[in-house]
């Protein structure tokens, strides 16, 4: 049995240690009381987020404009909050068919993310086998309507960049699906451009049905925060 006189847990401290013990707990508070506060004037002044910040999602494209999403639904299965809805469909290159939206056999016909449920954990990004889904630095997702916080495919698609064509359109002649993921496609070819002109004249993909630009793409590389009117593509 331990001697209470020698046990440090039971032995008494000195007079001064007992006197200042209650004050010692406020040491951190007293040490920070006189420091200069760093105030951020949000939302007037917005500080850029970190490069790997988990913000609003984006569905990416191949350099010729075809979608990277193949409708596999792995992101929906990986989501712990059940916030993602994906419905895949087959690409139809036949005459009179819907056309080709991705290099794979299937594409994401319906893609929705419910930001009332999303916890921005990034597990959907890790599950995506084609790097079709990434996260931008856009975080201002508050709204007055619950329905407006369910983002559709048109809102999530990355805007068309230089050298891209709005799908549906054929793949680059002579290339297979794996060639797209090996970086062998640099931009749309003249044959693809001719096919698009001959078959359809759709509005630029990546816009909402109302014609509004895709909201909140990643602009952290430019040193500024994305807004709802930003239209530059993600760089990651």
JSON list of C-alpha atoms in Angstrom, two decimals:
[
{"chain": "A", "resi": 1, "resn": "UNK", "atom": "CA", "xyz": [0.00, 0.00, 0.00]},
{"chain": "A", "resi": 2, "resn": "UNK", "atom": "CA", "xyz": [1.34, 3.38, -1.00]},
{"chain": "A", "resi": 3, "resn": "UNK", "atom": "CA", "xyz": [2.43, 5.80, 1.67]},
{"chain": "A", "resi": 4, "resn": "UNK", "atom": "CA", "xyz": [0.11, 8.86, 1.45]},
{"chain": "A", "resi": 5, "resn": "UNK", "atom": "CA", "xyz": [2.99, 11.04, 2.59]},
{"chain": "A", "resi": 6, "resn": "UNK", "atom": "CA", "xyz": [5.11, 9.98, -0.40]},
{"chain": "A", "resi": 7, "resn": "UNK", "atom": "CA", "xyz": [2.29, 9.69, -2.98]},
{"chain": "A", "resi": 8, "resn": "UNK", "atom": "CA", "xyz": [2.37, 12.86, -5.18]},
{"chain": "A", "resi": 9, "resn": "UNK", "atom": "CA", "xyz": [-1.34, 12.50, -5.94]},
{"chain": "A", "resi": 10, "resn": "UNK", "atom": "CA", "xyz": [-2.34, 12.75, -2.29]},
{"chain": "A", "resi": 11, "resn": "UNK", "atom": "CA", "xyz": [0.35, 15.05, -1.00]},
{"chain": "A", "resi": 12, "resn": "UNK", "atom": "CA", "xyz": [-0.59, 18.67, -0.57]},
{"chain": "A", "resi": 13, "resn": "UNK", "atom": "CA", "xyz": [1.00, 21.46, -2.54]},
{"chain": "A", "resi": 14, "resn": "UNK", "atom": "CA", "xyz": [2.41, 24.56, -1.03]},
{"chain": "A", "resi": 15, "resn": "UNK", "atom": "CA", "xyz": [0.44, 27.59, 0.08]},
{"chain": "A", "resi": 16, "resn": "UNK", "atom": "CA", "xyz": [1.16, 29.57, -3.09]},
{"chain": "A", "resi": 17, "resn": "UNK", "atom": "CA", "xyz": [0.37, 26.67, -5.42]},
{"chain": "A", "resi": 18, "resn": "UNK", "atom": "CA", "xyz": [-3.02, 26.26, -3.79]},
{"chain": "A", "resi": 19, "resn": "UNK", "atom": "CA", "xyz": [-3.58, 30.01, -3.98]},
{"chain": "A", "resi": 20, "resn": "UNK", "atom": "CA", "xyz": [-2.85, 30.36, -7.71]},
{"chain": "A", "resi": 21, "resn": "UNK", "atom": "CA", "xyz": [-4.28, 27.00, -8.83]},
{"chain": "A", "resi": 22, "resn": "UNK", "atom": "CA", "xyz": [-7.70, 28.46, -9.84]},
{"chain": "A", "resi": 23, "resn": "UNK", "atom": "CA", "xyz": [-5.97, 31.27, -11.73]},
{"chain": "A", "resi": 24, "resn": "UNK", "atom": "CA", "xyz": [-3.72, 28.87, -13.64]},
{"chain": "A", "resi": 25, "resn": "UNK", "atom": "CA", "xyz": [-6.65, 27.53, -15.62]},
{"chain": "A", "resi": 26, "resn": "UNK", "atom": "CA", "xyz": [-7.17, 30.94, -17.16]},
{"chain": "A", "resi": 27, "resn": "UNK", "atom": "CA", "xyz": [-3.59, 31.18, -18.35]},
{"chain": "A", "resi": 28, "resn": "UNK", "atom": "CA", "xyz": [-4.41, 30.59, -22.01]},
{"chain": "A", "resi": 29, "resn": "UNK", "atom": "CA", "xyz": [-7.25, 33.10, -21.83]},
{"chain": "A", "resi": 30, "resn": "UNK", "atom": "CA", "xyz": [-5.06, 35.79, -20.28]},
{"chain": "A", "resi": 31, "resn": "UNK", "atom": "CA", "xyz": [-2.27, 35.08, -22.79]},
{"chain": "A", "resi": 32, "resn": "UNK", "atom": "CA", "xyz": [-4.55, 35.70, -25.77]},
{"chain": "A", "resi": 33, "resn": "UNK", "atom": "CA", "xyz": [-6.58, 38.62, -24.42]},
{"chain": "A", "resi": 34, "resn": "UNK", "atom": "CA", "xyz": [-4.08, 41.24, -25.56]},
{"chain": "A", "resi": 35, "resn": "UNK", "atom": "CA", "xyz": [-3.16, 39.77, -28.94]},
{"chain": "A", "resi": 36, "resn": "UNK", "atom": "CA", "xyz": [-4.23, 41.55, -32.10]},
{"chain": "A", "resi": 37, "resn": "UNK", "atom": "CA", "xyz": [-7.31, 39.93, -33.65]},
{"chain": "A", "resi": 38, "resn": "UNK", "atom": "CA", "xyz": [-7.23, 38.90, -37.28]},
{"chain": "A", "resi": 39, "resn": "UNK", "atom": "CA", "xyz": [-10.65, 39.88, -38.61]},
{"chain": "A", "resi": 40, "resn": "UNK", "atom": "CA", "xyz": [-11.87, 38.77, -42.03]},
{"chain": "A", "resi": 41, "resn": "UNK", "atom": "CA", "xyz": [-14.29, 41.18, -43.71]},
{"chain": "A", "resi": 42, "resn": "UNK", "atom": "CA", "xyz": [-16.49, 38.43, -45.15]},
{"chain": "A", "resi": 43, "resn": "UNK", "atom": "CA", "xyz": [-18.40, 38.58, -47.48]},
{"chain": "A", "resi": 44, "resn": "UNK", "atom": "CA", "xyz": [-16.98, 41.89, -48.72]},
{"chain": "A", "resi": 45, "resn": "UNK", "atom": "CA", "xyz": [-13.46, 40.43, -48.84]},
{"chain": "A", "resi": 46, "resn": "UNK", "atom": "CA", "xyz": [-13.15, 36.73, -49.63]},
{"chain": "A", "resi": 47, "resn": "UNK", "atom": "CA", "xyz": [-9.95, 34.86, -48.94]},
{"chain": "A", "resi": 48, "resn": "UNK", "atom": "CA", "xyz": [-9.03, 32.11, -51.45]},
{"chain": "A", "resi": 49, "resn": "UNK", "atom": "CA", "xyz": [-9.43, 28.59, -50.10]},
{"chain": "A", "resi": 50, "resn": "UNK", "atom": "CA", "xyz": [-6.71, 25.95, -49.98]},
{"chain": "A", "resi": 51, "resn": "UNK", "atom": "CA", "xyz": [-6.01, 24.00, -53.21]},
{"chain": "A", "resi": 52, "resn": "UNK", "atom": "CA", "xyz": [-7.55, 20.76, -51.86]},
{"chain": "A", "resi": 53, "resn": "UNK", "atom": "CA", "xyz": [-10.58, 22.42, -50.26]},
{"chain": "A", "resi": 54, "resn": "UNK", "atom": "CA", "xyz": [-13.75, 20.28, -50.41]},
{"chain": "A", "resi": 55, "resn": "UNK", "atom": "CA", "xyz": [-16.37, 22.50, -52.04]},
{"chain": "A", "resi": 56, "resn": "UNK", "atom": "CA", "xyz": [-19.08, 22.09, -54.63]},
{"chain": "A", "resi": 57, "resn": "UNK", "atom": "CA", "xyz": [-18.66, 19.12, -57.01]},
{"chain": "A", "resi": 58, "resn": "UNK", "atom": "CA", "xyz": [-17.91, 19.26, -60.72]},
{"chain": "A", "resi": 59, "resn": "UNK", "atom": "CA", "xyz": [-18.35, 16.69, -63.49]},
{"chain": "A", "resi": 60, "resn": "UNK", "atom": "CA", "xyz": [-15.33, 16.89, -65.76]},
{"chain": "A", "resi": 61, "resn": "UNK", "atom": "CA", "xyz": [-14.88, 16.37, -69.49]},
{"chain": "A", "resi": 62, "resn": "UNK", "atom": "CA", "xyz": [-12.34, 14.92, -71.86]},
{"chain": "A", "resi": 63, "resn": "UNK", "atom": "CA", "xyz": [-10.38, 17.40, -74.03]},
{"chain": "A", "resi": 64, "resn": "UNK", "atom": "CA", "xyz": [-12.79, 16.90, -76.96]},
{"chain": "A", "resi": 65, "resn": "UNK", "atom": "CA", "xyz": [-15.86, 17.59, -74.81]},
{"chain": "A", "resi": 66, "resn": "UNK", "atom": "CA", "xyz": [-17.09, 14.06, -74.09]},
{"chain": "A", "resi": 67, "resn": "UNK", "atom": "CA", "xyz": [-18.07, 13.45, -70.47]},
{"chain": "A", "resi": 68, "resn": "UNK", "atom": "CA", "xyz": [-15.78, 11.44, -68.20]},
{"chain": "A", "resi": 69, "resn": "UNK", "atom": "CA", "xyz": [-18.71, 10.04, -66.22]},
{"chain": "A", "resi": 70, "resn": "UNK", "atom": "CA", "xyz": [-19.65, 6.53, -67.38]},
{"chain": "A", "resi": 71, "resn": "UNK", "atom": "CA", "xyz": [-22.70, 6.15, -65.14]},
{"chain": "A", "resi": 72, "resn": "UNK", "atom": "CA", "xyz": [-21.18, 3.41, -62.97]},
{"chain": "A", "resi": 73, "resn": "UNK", "atom": "CA", "xyz": [-22.90, 4.78, -59.82]},
{"chain": "A", "resi": 74, "resn": "UNK", "atom": "CA", "xyz": [-19.88, 4.02, -57.59]},
{"chain": "A", "resi": 75, "resn": "UNK", "atom": "CA", "xyz": [-19.99, 7.56, -56.22]},
{"chain": "A", "resi": 76, "resn": "UNK", "atom": "CA", "xyz": [-23.59, 7.04, -55.14]},
{"chain": "A", "resi": 77, "resn": "UNK", "atom": "CA", "xyz": [-22.72, 3.74, -53.44]},
{"chain": "A", "resi": 78, "resn": "UNK", "atom": "CA", "xyz": [-19.76, 5.33, -51.62]},
{"chain": "A", "resi": 79, "resn": "UNK", "atom": "CA", "xyz": [-21.73, 8.34, -50.34]},
{"chain": "A", "resi": 80, "resn": "UNK", "atom": "CA", "xyz": [-22.41, 7.84, -46.59]},
{"chain": "A", "resi": 81, "resn": "UNK", "atom": "CA", "xyz": [-25.16, 10.49, -46.61]},
{"chain": "A", "resi": 82, "resn": "UNK", "atom": "CA", "xyz": [-27.06, 9.08, -49.61]},
{"chain": "A", "resi": 83, "resn": "UNK", "atom": "CA", "xyz": [-26.81, 12.49, -51.28]},
{"chain": "A", "resi": 84, "resn": "UNK", "atom": "CA", "xyz": [-26.02, 11.37, -54.85]},
{"chain": "A", "resi": 85, "resn": "UNK", "atom": "CA", "xyz": [-28.45, 10.01, -57.43]},
{"chain": "A", "resi": 86, "resn": "UNK", "atom": "CA", "xyz": [-27.08, 8.54, -60.68]},
{"chain": "A", "resi": 87, "resn": "UNK", "atom": "CA", "xyz": [-28.97, 6.87, -63.50]},
{"chain": "A", "resi": 88, "resn": "UNK", "atom": "CA", "xyz": [-26.83, 5.48, -66.29]},
{"chain": "A", "resi": 89, "resn": "UNK", "atom": "CA", "xyz": [-27.81, 4.89, -69.90]},
{"chain": "A", "resi": 90, "resn": "UNK", "atom": "CA", "xyz": [-26.19, 3.27, -72.93]},
{"chain": "A", "resi": 91, "resn": "UNK", "atom": "CA", "xyz": [-24.42, 5.35, -75.56]},
{"chain": "A", "resi": 92, "resn": "UNK", "atom": "CA", "xyz": [-26.24, 4.87, -78.86]},
{"chain": "A", "resi": 93, "resn": "UNK", "atom": "CA", "xyz": [-24.18, 5.59, -81.99]},
{"chain": "A", "resi": 94, "resn": "UNK", "atom": "CA", "xyz": [-26.77, 4.16, -84.36]},
{"chain": "A", "resi": 95, "resn": "UNK", "atom": "CA", "xyz": [-28.62, 6.29, -86.87]},
{"chain": "A", "resi": 96, "resn": "UNK", "atom": "CA", "xyz": [-31.44, 8.01, -85.06]},
{"chain": "A", "resi": 97, "resn": "UNK", "atom": "CA", "xyz": [-30.01, 7.20, -81.64]},
{"chain": "A", "resi": 98, "resn": "UNK", "atom": "CA", "xyz": [-29.30, 9.61, -78.80]},
{"chain": "A", "resi": 99, "resn": "UNK", "atom": "CA", "xyz": [-25.60, 9.73, -79.68]},
{"chain": "A", "resi": 100, "resn": "UNK", "atom": "CA", "xyz": [-22.43, 9.33, -77.65]},
{"chain": "A", "resi": 101, "resn": "UNK", "atom": "CA", "xyz": [-21.95, 11.34, -74.47]},
{"chain": "A", "resi": 102, "resn": "UNK", "atom": "CA", "xyz": [-18.88, 9.52, -73.09]},
{"chain": "A", "resi": 103, "resn": "UNK", "atom": "CA", "xyz": [-16.13, 7.23, -74.47]},
{"chain": "A", "resi": 104, "resn": "UNK", "atom": "CA", "xyz": [-17.47, 4.27, -72.48]},
{"chain": "A", "resi": 105, "resn": "UNK", "atom": "CA", "xyz": [-20.41, 1.99, -73.12]},
{"chain": "A", "resi": 106, "resn": "UNK", "atom": "CA", "xyz": [-22.57, 4.05, -70.75]},
{"chain": "A", "resi": 107, "resn": "UNK", "atom": "CA", "xyz": [-22.90, 7.61, -69.52]},
{"chain": "A", "resi": 108, "resn": "UNK", "atom": "CA", "xyz": [-24.62, 9.38, -66.66]},
{"chain": "A", "resi": 109, "resn": "UNK", "atom": "CA", "xyz": [-28.05, 10.27, -68.05]},
{"chain": "A", "resi": 110, "resn": "UNK", "atom": "CA", "xyz": [-29.22, 11.62, -64.68]},
{"chain": "A", "resi": 111, "resn": "UNK", "atom": "CA", "xyz": [-26.82, 13.03, -62.09]},
{"chain": "A", "resi": 112, "resn": "UNK", "atom": "CA", "xyz": [-28.02, 14.84, -58.98]},
{"chain": "A", "resi": 113, "resn": "UNK", "atom": "CA", "xyz": [-26.37, 15.87, -55.71]},
{"chain": "A", "resi": 114, "resn": "UNK", "atom": "CA", "xyz": [-28.51, 16.89, -52.76]},
{"chain": "A", "resi": 115, "resn": "UNK", "atom": "CA", "xyz": [-26.52, 19.51, -50.86]},
{"chain": "A", "resi": 116, "resn": "UNK", "atom": "CA", "xyz": [-28.97, 19.37, -47.99]},
{"chain": "A", "resi": 117, "resn": "UNK", "atom": "CA", "xyz": [-27.47, 15.94, -47.24]},
{"chain": "A", "resi": 118, "resn": "UNK", "atom": "CA", "xyz": [-23.90, 16.22, -48.55]},
{"chain": "A", "resi": 119, "resn": "UNK", "atom": "CA", "xyz": [-21.24, 16.32, -45.81]},
{"chain": "A", "resi": 120, "resn": "UNK", "atom": "CA", "xyz": [-18.36, 17.12, -48.22]},
{"chain": "A", "resi": 121, "resn": "UNK", "atom": "CA", "xyz": [-16.33, 14.13, -47.07]},
{"chain": "A", "resi": 122, "resn": "UNK", "atom": "CA", "xyz": [-14.85, 13.45, -50.52]},
{"chain": "A", "resi": 123, "resn": "UNK", "atom": "CA", "xyz": [-15.51, 9.70, -50.52]},
{"chain": "A", "resi": 124, "resn": "UNK", "atom": "CA", "xyz": [-17.35, 10.03, -53.83]},
{"chain": "A", "resi": 125, "resn": "UNK", "atom": "CA", "xyz": [-14.19, 11.51, -55.35]},
{"chain": "A", "resi": 126, "resn": "UNK", "atom": "CA", "xyz": [-12.10, 8.59, -54.14]},
{"chain": "A", "resi": 127, "resn": "UNK", "atom": "CA", "xyz": [-14.61, 6.08, -55.53]},
{"chain": "A", "resi": 128, "resn": "UNK", "atom": "CA", "xyz": [-14.78, 7.55, -59.04]},
{"chain": "A", "resi": 129, "resn": "UNK", "atom": "CA", "xyz": [-12.70, 5.30, -61.37]},
{"chain": "A", "resi": 130, "resn": "UNK", "atom": "CA", "xyz": [-12.50, 7.83, -64.23]},
{"chain": "A", "resi": 131, "resn": "UNK", "atom": "CA", "xyz": [-11.75, 11.04, -62.30]},
{"chain": "A", "resi": 132, "resn": "UNK", "atom": "CA", "xyz": [-15.04, 12.36, -63.64]},
{"chain": "A", "resi": 133, "resn": "UNK", "atom": "CA", "xyz": [-16.06, 13.85, -60.29]},
{"chain": "A", "resi": 134, "resn": "UNK", "atom": "CA", "xyz": [-13.89, 16.39, -58.47]},
{"chain": "A", "resi": 135, "resn": "UNK", "atom": "CA", "xyz": [-14.58, 19.12, -55.94]},
{"chain": "A", "resi": 136, "resn": "UNK", "atom": "CA", "xyz": [-14.18, 22.85, -56.53]},
{"chain": "A", "resi": 137, "resn": "UNK", "atom": "CA", "xyz": [-13.44, 25.63, -54.06]},
{"chain": "A", "resi": 138, "resn": "UNK", "atom": "CA", "xyz": [-16.98, 27.03, -54.14]},
{"chain": "A", "resi": 139, "resn": "UNK", "atom": "CA", "xyz": [-18.67, 26.91, -50.74]},
{"chain": "A", "resi": 140, "resn": "UNK", "atom": "CA", "xyz": [-21.44, 29.53, -50.76]},
{"chain": "A", "resi": 141, "resn": "UNK", "atom": "CA", "xyz": [-24.34, 27.11, -51.14]},
{"chain": "A", "resi": 142, "resn": "UNK", "atom": "CA", "xyz": [-26.97, 28.76, -48.94]},
{"chain": "A", "resi": 143, "resn": "UNK", "atom": "CA", "xyz": [-30.35, 29.33, -50.57]},
{"chain": "A", "resi": 144, "resn": "UNK", "atom": "CA", "xyz": [-33.95, 30.17, -49.77]},
{"chain": "A", "resi": 145, "resn": "UNK", "atom": "CA", "xyz": [-35.39, 27.08, -51.44]},
{"chain": "A", "resi": 146, "resn": "UNK", "atom": "CA", "xyz": [-34.74, 23.44, -50.61]},
{"chain": "A", "resi": 147, "resn": "UNK", "atom": "CA", "xyz": [-35.30, 22.44, -54.22]},
{"chain": "A", "resi": 148, "resn": "UNK", "atom": "CA", "xyz": [-32.57, 24.79, -55.45]},
{"chain": "A", "resi": 149, "resn": "UNK", "atom": "CA", "xyz": [-30.01, 22.90, -53.33]},
{"chain": "A", "resi": 150, "resn": "UNK", "atom": "CA", "xyz": [-30.50, 19.74, -55.39]},
{"chain": "A", "resi": 151, "resn": "UNK", "atom": "CA", "xyz": [-28.00, 20.30, -58.19]},
{"chain": "A", "resi": 152, "resn": "UNK", "atom": "CA", "xyz": [-28.62, 18.60, -61.53]},
{"chain": "A", "resi": 153, "resn": "UNK", "atom": "CA", "xyz": [-26.21, 17.37, -64.17]},
{"chain": "A", "resi": 154, "resn": "UNK", "atom": "CA", "xyz": [-26.50, 20.61, -66.15]},
{"chain": "A", "resi": 155, "resn": "UNK", "atom": "CA", "xyz": [-25.35, 22.59, -63.13]},
{"chain": "A", "resi": 156, "resn": "UNK", "atom": "CA", "xyz": [-22.52, 20.20, -62.22]},
{"chain": "A", "resi": 157, "resn": "UNK", "atom": "CA", "xyz": [-20.99, 19.78, -65.68]},
{"chain": "A", "resi": 158, "resn": "UNK", "atom": "CA", "xyz": [-17.77, 21.68, -66.29]},
{"chain": "A", "resi": 159, "resn": "UNK", "atom": "CA", "xyz": [-18.08, 24.46, -68.88]},
{"chain": "A", "resi": 160, "resn": "UNK", "atom": "CA", "xyz": [-16.77, 23.76, -72.37]},
{"chain": "A", "resi": 161, "resn": "UNK", "atom": "CA", "xyz": [-13.20, 24.93, -72.82]},
{"chain": "A", "resi": 162, "resn": "UNK", "atom": "CA", "xyz": [-11.29, 25.77, -76.00]},
{"chain": "A", "resi": 163, "resn": "UNK", "atom": "CA", "xyz": [-11.14, 22.76, -78.31]},
{"chain": "A", "resi": 164, "resn": "UNK", "atom": "CA", "xyz": [-14.21, 21.06, -76.80]},
{"chain": "A", "resi": 165, "resn": "UNK", "atom": "CA", "xyz": [-17.53, 20.28, -78.47]},
{"chain": "A", "resi": 166, "resn": "UNK", "atom": "CA", "xyz": [-20.88, 19.77, -76.71]},
{"chain": "A", "resi": 167, "resn": "UNK", "atom": "CA", "xyz": [-21.88, 16.10, -76.72]},
{"chain": "A", "resi": 168, "resn": "UNK", "atom": "CA", "xyz": [-23.33, 14.00, -78.14]},
{"chain": "A", "resi": 169, "resn": "UNK", "atom": "CA", "xyz": [-20.73, 13.43, -80.84]},
{"chain": "A", "resi": 170, "resn": "UNK", "atom": "CA", "xyz": [-18.51, 10.50, -81.96]},
{"chain": "A", "resi": 171, "resn": "UNK", "atom": "CA", "xyz": [-15.16, 9.61, -80.43]},
{"chain": "A", "resi": 172, "resn": "UNK", "atom": "CA", "xyz": [-11.92, 10.58, -82.19]},
{"chain": "A", "resi": 173, "resn": "UNK", "atom": "CA", "xyz": [-11.50, 8.33, -85.22]},
{"chain": "A", "resi": 174, "resn": "UNK", "atom": "CA", "xyz": [-9.23, 5.35, -84.63]},
{"chain": "A", "resi": 175, "resn": "UNK", "atom": "CA", "xyz": [-9.16, 5.68, -80.83]},
{"chain": "A", "resi": 176, "resn": "UNK", "atom": "CA", "xyz": [-10.70, 3.48, -78.15]},
{"chain": "A", "resi": 177, "resn": "UNK", "atom": "CA", "xyz": [-11.98, 4.23, -74.67]},
{"chain": "A", "resi": 178, "resn": "UNK", "atom": "CA", "xyz": [-8.65, 3.49, -72.99]},
{"chain": "A", "resi": 179, "resn": "UNK", "atom": "CA", "xyz": [-6.90, 5.97, -75.32]},
{"chain": "A", "resi": 180, "resn": "UNK", "atom": "CA", "xyz": [-8.91, 8.78, -73.75]},
{"chain": "A", "resi": 181, "resn": "UNK", "atom": "CA", "xyz": [-7.68, 7.89, -70.27]},
{"chain": "A", "resi": 182, "resn": "UNK", "atom": "CA", "xyz": [-4.10, 7.55, -71.50]},
{"chain": "A", "resi": 183, "resn": "UNK", "atom": "CA", "xyz": [-4.09, 11.21, -72.59]},
{"chain": "A", "resi": 184, "resn": "UNK", "atom": "CA", "xyz": [-4.03, 10.60, -76.33]},
{"chain": "A", "resi": 185, "resn": "UNK", "atom": "CA", "xyz": [-6.83, 13.10, -77.01]},
{"chain": "A", "resi": 186, "resn": "UNK", "atom": "CA", "xyz": [-5.79, 16.76, -77.10]},
{"chain": "A", "resi": 187, "resn": "UNK", "atom": "CA", "xyz": [-8.91, 18.42, -78.55]},
{"chain": "A", "resi": 188, "resn": "UNK", "atom": "CA", "xyz": [-11.85, 17.86, -80.88]},
{"chain": "A", "resi": 189, "resn": "UNK", "atom": "CA", "xyz": [-10.94, 16.91, -84.44]},
{"chain": "A", "resi": 190, "resn": "UNK", "atom": "CA", "xyz": [-12.32, 18.50, -87.64]},
{"chain": "A", "resi": 191, "resn": "UNK", "atom": "CA", "xyz": [-14.35, 15.34, -88.26]},
{"chain": "A", "resi": 192, "resn": "UNK", "atom": "CA", "xyz": [-16.06, 15.72, -84.88]},
{"chain": "A", "resi": 193, "resn": "UNK", "atom": "CA", "xyz": [-16.74, 19.42, -85.54]},
{"chain": "A", "resi": 194, "resn": "UNK", "atom": "CA", "xyz": [-18.32, 18.57, -88.89]},
{"chain": "A", "resi": 195, "resn": "UNK", "atom": "CA", "xyz": [-20.49, 15.89, -87.26]},
{"chain": "A", "resi": 196, "resn": "UNK", "atom": "CA", "xyz": [-21.74, 18.32, -84.62]},
{"chain": "A", "resi": 197, "resn": "UNK", "atom": "CA", "xyz": [-22.61, 20.95, -87.21]},
{"chain": "A", "resi": 198, "resn": "UNK", "atom": "CA", "xyz": [-24.47, 18.39, -89.30]},
{"chain": "A", "resi": 199, "resn": "UNK", "atom": "CA", "xyz": [-26.46, 16.73, -86.53]},
{"chain": "A", "resi": 200, "resn": "UNK", "atom": "CA", "xyz": [-27.39, 19.24, -83.88]},
{"chain": "A", "resi": 201, "resn": "UNK", "atom": "CA", "xyz": [-27.05, 22.82, -82.69]},
{"chain": "A", "resi": 202, "resn": "UNK", "atom": "CA", "xyz": [-27.61, 22.49, -78.96]},
{"chain": "A", "resi": 203, "resn": "UNK", "atom": "CA", "xyz": [-26.94, 25.28, -76.44]},
{"chain": "A", "resi": 204, "resn": "UNK", "atom": "CA", "xyz": [-23.51, 25.16, -74.85]},
{"chain": "A", "resi": 205, "resn": "UNK", "atom": "CA", "xyz": [-23.40, 22.28, -72.42]},
{"chain": "A", "resi": 206, "resn": "UNK", "atom": "CA", "xyz": [-22.55, 23.16, -68.85]},
{"chain": "A", "resi": 207, "resn": "UNK", "atom": "CA", "xyz": [-25.30, 25.77, -68.64]},
{"chain": "A", "resi": 208, "resn": "UNK", "atom": "CA", "xyz": [-28.46, 25.42, -66.64]},
{"chain": "A", "resi": 209, "resn": "UNK", "atom": "CA", "xyz": [-31.71, 25.08, -68.60]},
{"chain": "A", "resi": 210, "resn": "UNK", "atom": "CA", "xyz": [-32.36, 28.76, -67.90]},
{"chain": "A", "resi": 211, "resn": "UNK", "atom": "CA", "xyz": [-29.10, 29.71, -69.63]},
{"chain": "A", "resi": 212, "resn": "UNK", "atom": "CA", "xyz": [-27.36, 30.69, -66.39]},
{"chain": "A", "resi": 213, "resn": "UNK", "atom": "CA", "xyz": [-23.66, 29.80, -66.13]},
{"chain": "A", "resi": 214, "resn": "UNK", "atom": "CA", "xyz": [-22.51, 26.83, -64.10]},
{"chain": "A", "resi": 215, "resn": "UNK", "atom": "CA", "xyz": [-22.10, 28.00, -60.53]},
{"chain": "A", "resi": 216, "resn": "UNK", "atom": "CA", "xyz": [-18.89, 28.05, -58.53]},
{"chain": "A", "resi": 217, "resn": "UNK", "atom": "CA", "xyz": [-16.13, 26.51, -60.61]},
{"chain": "A", "resi": 218, "resn": "UNK", "atom": "CA", "xyz": [-12.63, 26.36, -59.20]},
{"chain": "A", "resi": 219, "resn": "UNK", "atom": "CA", "xyz": [-10.60, 29.58, -59.54]},
{"chain": "A", "resi": 220, "resn": "UNK", "atom": "CA", "xyz": [-8.18, 29.06, -56.68]},
{"chain": "A", "resi": 221, "resn": "UNK", "atom": "CA", "xyz": [-5.31, 28.89, -59.21]},
{"chain": "A", "resi": 222, "resn": "UNK", "atom": "CA", "xyz": [-6.01, 32.52, -60.05]},
{"chain": "A", "resi": 223, "resn": "UNK", "atom": "CA", "xyz": [-5.83, 33.65, -56.44]},
{"chain": "A", "resi": 224, "resn": "UNK", "atom": "CA", "xyz": [-9.49, 34.55, -55.97]},
{"chain": "A", "resi": 225, "resn": "UNK", "atom": "CA", "xyz": [-12.65, 32.99, -54.69]},
{"chain": "A", "resi": 226, "resn": "UNK", "atom": "CA", "xyz": [-15.25, 31.56, -57.04]},
{"chain": "A", "resi": 227, "resn": "UNK", "atom": "CA", "xyz": [-18.69, 33.14, -57.24]},
{"chain": "A", "resi": 228, "resn": "UNK", "atom": "CA", "xyz": [-22.05, 32.10, -58.63]},
{"chain": "A", "resi": 229, "resn": "UNK", "atom": "CA", "xyz": [-21.24, 33.89, -61.91]},
{"chain": "A", "resi": 230, "resn": "UNK", "atom": "CA", "xyz": [-17.79, 32.36, -62.44]},
{"chain": "A", "resi": 231, "resn": "UNK", "atom": "CA", "xyz": [-17.46, 30.36, -65.66]},
{"chain": "A", "resi": 232, "resn": "UNK", "atom": "CA", "xyz": [-13.80, 29.28, -65.74]},
{"chain": "A", "resi": 233, "resn": "UNK", "atom": "CA", "xyz": [-13.13, 25.54, -65.62]},
{"chain": "A", "resi": 234, "resn": "UNK", "atom": "CA", "xyz": [-11.63, 23.62, -62.77]},
{"chain": "A", "resi": 235, "resn": "UNK", "atom": "CA", "xyz": [-7.83, 23.26, -62.67]},
{"chain": "A", "resi": 236, "resn": "UNK", "atom": "CA", "xyz": [-6.78, 20.26, -60.62]}
]
